[in-house]
mmCIF file of C-alpha atoms in Angstrom:
data_model
loop_
_atom_site.group_PDB
_atom_site.id
_atom_site.type_symbol
_atom_site.label_atom_id
_atom_site.label_comp_id
_atom_site.label_asym_id
_atom_site.label_seq_id
_atom_site.Cartn_x
_atom_site.Cartn_y
_atom_site.Cartn_z
ATOM 1 C CA MET B 20 88.433 15.194 -54.699
ATOM 2 C CA GLY B 21 90.892 14.767 -51.644
ATOM 3 C CA LYS B 22 90.162 14.488 -48.309
ATOM 4 C CA SER B 23 87.691 17.605 -48.199
ATOM 5 C CA ALA B 24 85.343 15.941 -50.772
ATOM 6 C CA TYR B 25 81.537 16.115 -49.715
ATOM 7 C CA GLY B 26 81.200 12.215 -49.824
ATOM 8 C CA TYR B 27 83.971 12.190 -46.820
ATOM 9 C CA ARG B 28 82.108 14.473 -44.820
ATOM 10 C CA GLY B 29 78.396 12.709 -45.354
ATOM 11 C CA PHE B 30 77.210 15.008 -47.906
ATOM 12 C CA GLY B 31 77.000 12.646 -51.155
ATOM 13 C CA ASP B 32 73.237 11.612 -50.254
ATOM 14 C CA LEU B 33 72.286 15.097 -50.352
ATOM 15 C CA PHE B 34 74.241 16.015 -53.492
ATOM 16 C CA VAL B 35 72.448 13.075 -55.143
ATOM 17 C CA PHE B 36 69.578 13.629 -54.426
ATOM 18 C CA ILE B 37 69.633 17.277 -55.665
ATOM 19 C CA PHE B 38 71.068 16.330 -58.583
ATOM 20 C CA PHE B 39 69.930 13.210 -59.791
ATOM 21 C CA GLY B 40 66.623 13.598 -58.469
ATOM 22 C CA LEU B 41 65.135 17.431 -58.160
ATOM 23 C CA VAL B 42 67.487 19.064 -60.842
ATOM 24 C CA SER B 43 67.669 16.237 -63.566
ATOM 25 C CA VAL B 44 63.689 15.601 -62.994
ATOM 26 C CA VAL B 45 62.429 18.823 -62.567
ATOM 27 C CA GLY B 46 64.971 20.698 -64.597
ATOM 28 C CA THR B 47 64.056 18.139 -67.912
ATOM 29 C CA TYR B 48 60.148 19.107 -67.246
ATOM 30 C CA PHE B 49 60.920 22.795 -67.035
ATOM 31 C CA LEU B 50 63.160 23.081 -69.899
ATOM 32 C CA TYR B 51 60.871 21.055 -72.738
ATOM 33 C CA LEU B 52 57.231 23.049 -70.870
ATOM 34 C CA HIS B 53 58.816 26.061 -69.918
ATOM 35 C CA GLN B 54 56.464 25.898 -66.545
ATOM 36 C CA LEU B 55 56.650 24.141 -63.027
ATOM 37 C CA ASP B 56 53.954 21.892 -61.546
ATOM 38 C CA TRP B 57 54.398 21.418 -58.205
ATOM 39 C CA LYS B 58 53.305 17.409 -59.020
ATOM 40 C CA ILE B 59 56.749 16.853 -60.865
ATOM 41 C CA PHE B 60 58.406 17.353 -57.692
ATOM 42 C CA LEU B 61 56.530 13.499 -56.976
ATOM 43 C CA PRO B 62 58.677 11.732 -59.402
ATOM 44 C CA ALA B 63 61.573 14.027 -59.107
ATOM 45 C CA THR B 64 61.694 12.613 -55.320
ATOM 46 C CA SER B 65 61.256 9.110 -56.132
ATOM 47 C CA VAL B 66 64.174 9.171 -58.913
ATOM 48 C CA GLY B 67 66.531 11.142 -56.122
ATOM 49 C CA LEU B 68 65.444 8.755 -53.621
ATOM 50 C CA LEU B 69 66.199 5.954 -55.374
ATOM 51 C CA SER B 70 69.474 7.176 -56.966
ATOM 52 C CA VAL B 71 70.481 7.742 -53.188
ATOM 53 C CA ALA B 72 69.414 4.275 -52.189
ATOM 54 C CA VAL B 73 72.175 3.311 -54.912
ATOM 55 C CA LEU B 74 74.668 4.955 -53.282
ATOM 56 C CA ASN B 75 73.362 4.211 -49.800
ATOM 57 C CA ILE B 76 73.895 0.193 -50.834
ATOM 58 C CA ASN B 77 77.110 0.560 -51.674
ATOM 59 C CA ASN B 78 78.181 2.778 -49.045
ATOM 60 C CA MET B 79 76.567 0.037 -46.903
ATOM 61 C CA ARG B 80 78.598 -2.560 -49.022
ATOM 62 C CA ASP B 81 82.084 -0.529 -47.772
ATOM 63 C CA TYR B 82 81.189 0.194 -44.752
ATOM 64 C CA GLU B 83 83.816 -1.843 -43.095
ATOM 65 C CA ASN B 84 86.329 -0.242 -45.585
ATOM 66 C CA ASP B 85 85.507 3.227 -45.152
ATOM 67 C CA LYS B 86 85.461 3.775 -41.357
ATOM 68 C CA ALA B 87 88.968 2.459 -41.388
ATOM 69 C CA MET B 88 89.844 4.469 -44.062
ATOM 70 C CA GLY B 89 88.258 7.677 -42.239
ATOM 71 C CA LYS B 90 85.853 8.169 -45.281
ATOM 72 C CA ASN B 91 82.691 9.899 -43.161
ATOM 73 C CA THR B 92 79.702 8.877 -45.530
ATOM 74 C CA LEU B 93 76.498 8.596 -44.207
ATOM 75 C CA VAL B 94 76.439 5.240 -43.497
ATOM 76 C CA VAL B 95 79.435 5.295 -41.552
ATOM 77 C CA LYS B 96 78.171 8.408 -39.169
ATOM 78 C CA MET B 97 75.064 6.380 -38.417
ATOM 79 C CA GLY B 98 75.840 2.922 -38.292
ATOM 80 C CA SER B 99 75.510 -0.223 -40.216
ATOM 81 C CA ASN B 100 72.019 -0.861 -38.474
ATOM 82 C CA LEU B 101 70.203 2.572 -39.307
ATOM 83 C CA ALA B 102 71.488 2.535 -42.714
ATOM 84 C CA LYS B 103 69.047 -0.223 -43.359
ATOM 85 C CA PHE B 104 66.599 1.146 -41.801
ATOM 86 C CA TYR B 105 67.339 4.555 -43.914
ATOM 87 C CA HIS B 106 67.725 2.408 -46.751
ATOM 88 C CA TYR B 107 64.296 1.025 -46.291
ATOM 89 C CA TYR B 108 62.952 4.817 -45.940
ATOM 90 C CA LEU B 109 64.665 5.919 -49.309
ATOM 91 C CA VAL B 110 62.789 3.019 -51.443
ATOM 92 C CA VAL B 111 59.413 3.078 -49.705
ATOM 93 C CA VAL B 112 59.180 7.150 -49.797
ATOM 94 C CA ALA B 113 60.203 6.600 -53.426
ATOM 95 C CA MET B 114 57.727 4.210 -54.309
ATOM 96 C CA LEU B 115 55.235 5.811 -52.171
ATOM 97 C CA SER B 116 56.188 9.393 -54.208
ATOM 98 C CA MET B 117 55.515 7.687 -57.719
ATOM 99 C CA LEU B 118 52.449 6.268 -56.544
ATOM 100 C CA VAL B 119 50.956 9.834 -55.027
ATOM 101 C CA PHE B 120 51.801 10.988 -58.262
ATOM 102 C CA SER B 121 49.759 8.173 -60.348
ATOM 103 C CA VAL B 122 46.992 8.909 -58.429
ATOM 104 C CA LEU B 123 46.882 12.594 -59.017
ATOM 105 C CA HIS B 124 47.906 12.389 -62.389
ATOM 106 C CA LEU B 125 46.074 9.046 -64.085
ATOM 107 C CA GLN B 126 44.814 9.313 -67.266
ATOM 108 C CA THR B 127 45.578 5.600 -68.832
ATOM 109 C CA GLY B 128 46.195 2.333 -66.971
ATOM 110 C CA TRP B 129 49.634 2.867 -69.246
ATOM 111 C CA GLN B 130 50.730 5.285 -67.014
ATOM 112 C CA LEU B 131 51.268 2.044 -64.081
ATOM 113 C CA VAL B 132 53.350 0.035 -66.344
ATOM 114 C CA TYR B 133 56.331 0.830 -63.818
ATOM 115 C CA LEU B 134 54.594 -0.563 -60.762
ATOM 116 C CA LEU B 135 56.441 -3.492 -61.957
ATOM 117 C CA VAL B 136 59.322 -2.455 -60.775
ATOM 118 C CA PHE B 137 58.378 -2.452 -57.599
ATOM 119 C CA ILE B 138 58.606 -6.415 -57.341
ATOM 120 C CA PRO B 139 62.510 -6.549 -57.474
ATOM 121 C CA LEU B 140 62.441 -3.171 -55.338
ATOM 122 C CA ALA B 141 60.276 -5.060 -52.608
ATOM 123 C CA LEU B 142 62.674 -8.217 -53.238
ATOM 124 C CA HIS B 143 65.646 -6.224 -52.616
ATOM 125 C CA LEU B 144 64.626 -4.969 -49.345
ATOM 126 C CA ILE B 145 63.576 -8.205 -48.225
ATOM 127 C CA THR B 146 67.465 -9.094 -49.313
ATOM 128 C CA VAL B 147 68.720 -5.996 -47.533
ATOM 129 C CA LYS B 148 66.503 -6.772 -44.593
ATOM 130 C CA ASN B 149 67.810 -10.808 -44.262
ATOM 131 C CA ASN B 150 71.471 -10.093 -45.039
ATOM 132 C CA LYS B 151 73.725 -10.137 -42.201
ATOM 133 C CA VAL B 152 77.108 -9.472 -44.144
ATOM 134 C CA LEU B 153 77.184 -6.123 -45.630
ATOM 135 C CA LYS B 154 79.702 -6.706 -48.021
ATOM 136 C CA ASN B 155 77.053 -9.693 -49.569
ATOM 137 C CA LEU B 156 75.532 -6.599 -50.242
ATOM 138 C CA ASP B 157 77.134 -5.803 -53.567
ATOM 139 C CA LYS B 158 74.770 -7.492 -55.672
ATOM 140 C CA GLU B 159 71.939 -5.623 -54.396
ATOM 141 C CA LEU B 160 73.961 -2.112 -56.065
ATOM 142 C CA LYS B 161 73.226 -3.546 -59.382
ATOM 143 C CA LYS B 162 69.703 -4.356 -59.056
ATOM 144 C CA VAL B 163 68.842 -1.228 -57.294
ATOM 145 C CA ALA B 164 70.754 0.641 -59.994
ATOM 146 C CA LEU B 165 68.841 -1.094 -62.755
ATOM 147 C CA SER B 166 65.635 -1.200 -61.266
ATOM 148 C CA THR B 167 65.913 2.704 -60.993
ATOM 149 C CA PHE B 168 66.522 3.099 -64.281
ATOM 150 C CA PHE B 169 63.770 0.718 -65.150
ATOM 151 C CA MET B 170 61.095 2.431 -63.511
ATOM 152 C CA SER B 171 62.151 5.705 -65.041
ATOM 153 C CA LEU B 172 62.012 4.446 -68.689
ATOM 154 C CA LEU B 173 58.864 2.674 -67.594
ATOM 155 C CA PHE B 174 57.296 5.830 -66.440
ATOM 156 C CA PHE B 175 58.388 7.945 -69.132
ATOM 157 C CA ILE B 176 56.812 5.163 -71.875
ATOM 158 C CA GLY B 177 54.128 5.264 -69.560
ATOM 159 C CA GLN B 178 53.530 9.120 -69.663
ATOM 160 C CA ILE B 179 53.755 9.609 -73.321
ATOM 161 C CA LEU B 180 51.439 6.619 -74.486
#
């Protein structure tokens, strides 16, 4: 809270990645299985990066206002053009991380059902690339958040079938 909040200093992305990705996924895995496997860090990385992508698209949308208000998000620090490339990196590496996990852990075709979510994510990246007015990214925020949710849900369903 206040002017010293981590979001005002550009650390929001790091904390979102750690807590929404690593802690939630790896922590849940450990809670239920009482062991750790290095491979679980792949889907944890994916969920974490997509969660950061939600924050990043929000910060890209709010870039002008945040800059004017002195809120030094990572997007404000790197600028809007670099923020787009950072966003591509977040989404593409998240997708690759899930694919690598699938290659290492594939037992049934149902485990690949989450790949359906790659379609809206790819379309999202095209929209971000073609967007010229950052405030118009508001609709993309919902798309990335829902894609992250559905990818996680379909991944879970694929693992238990």
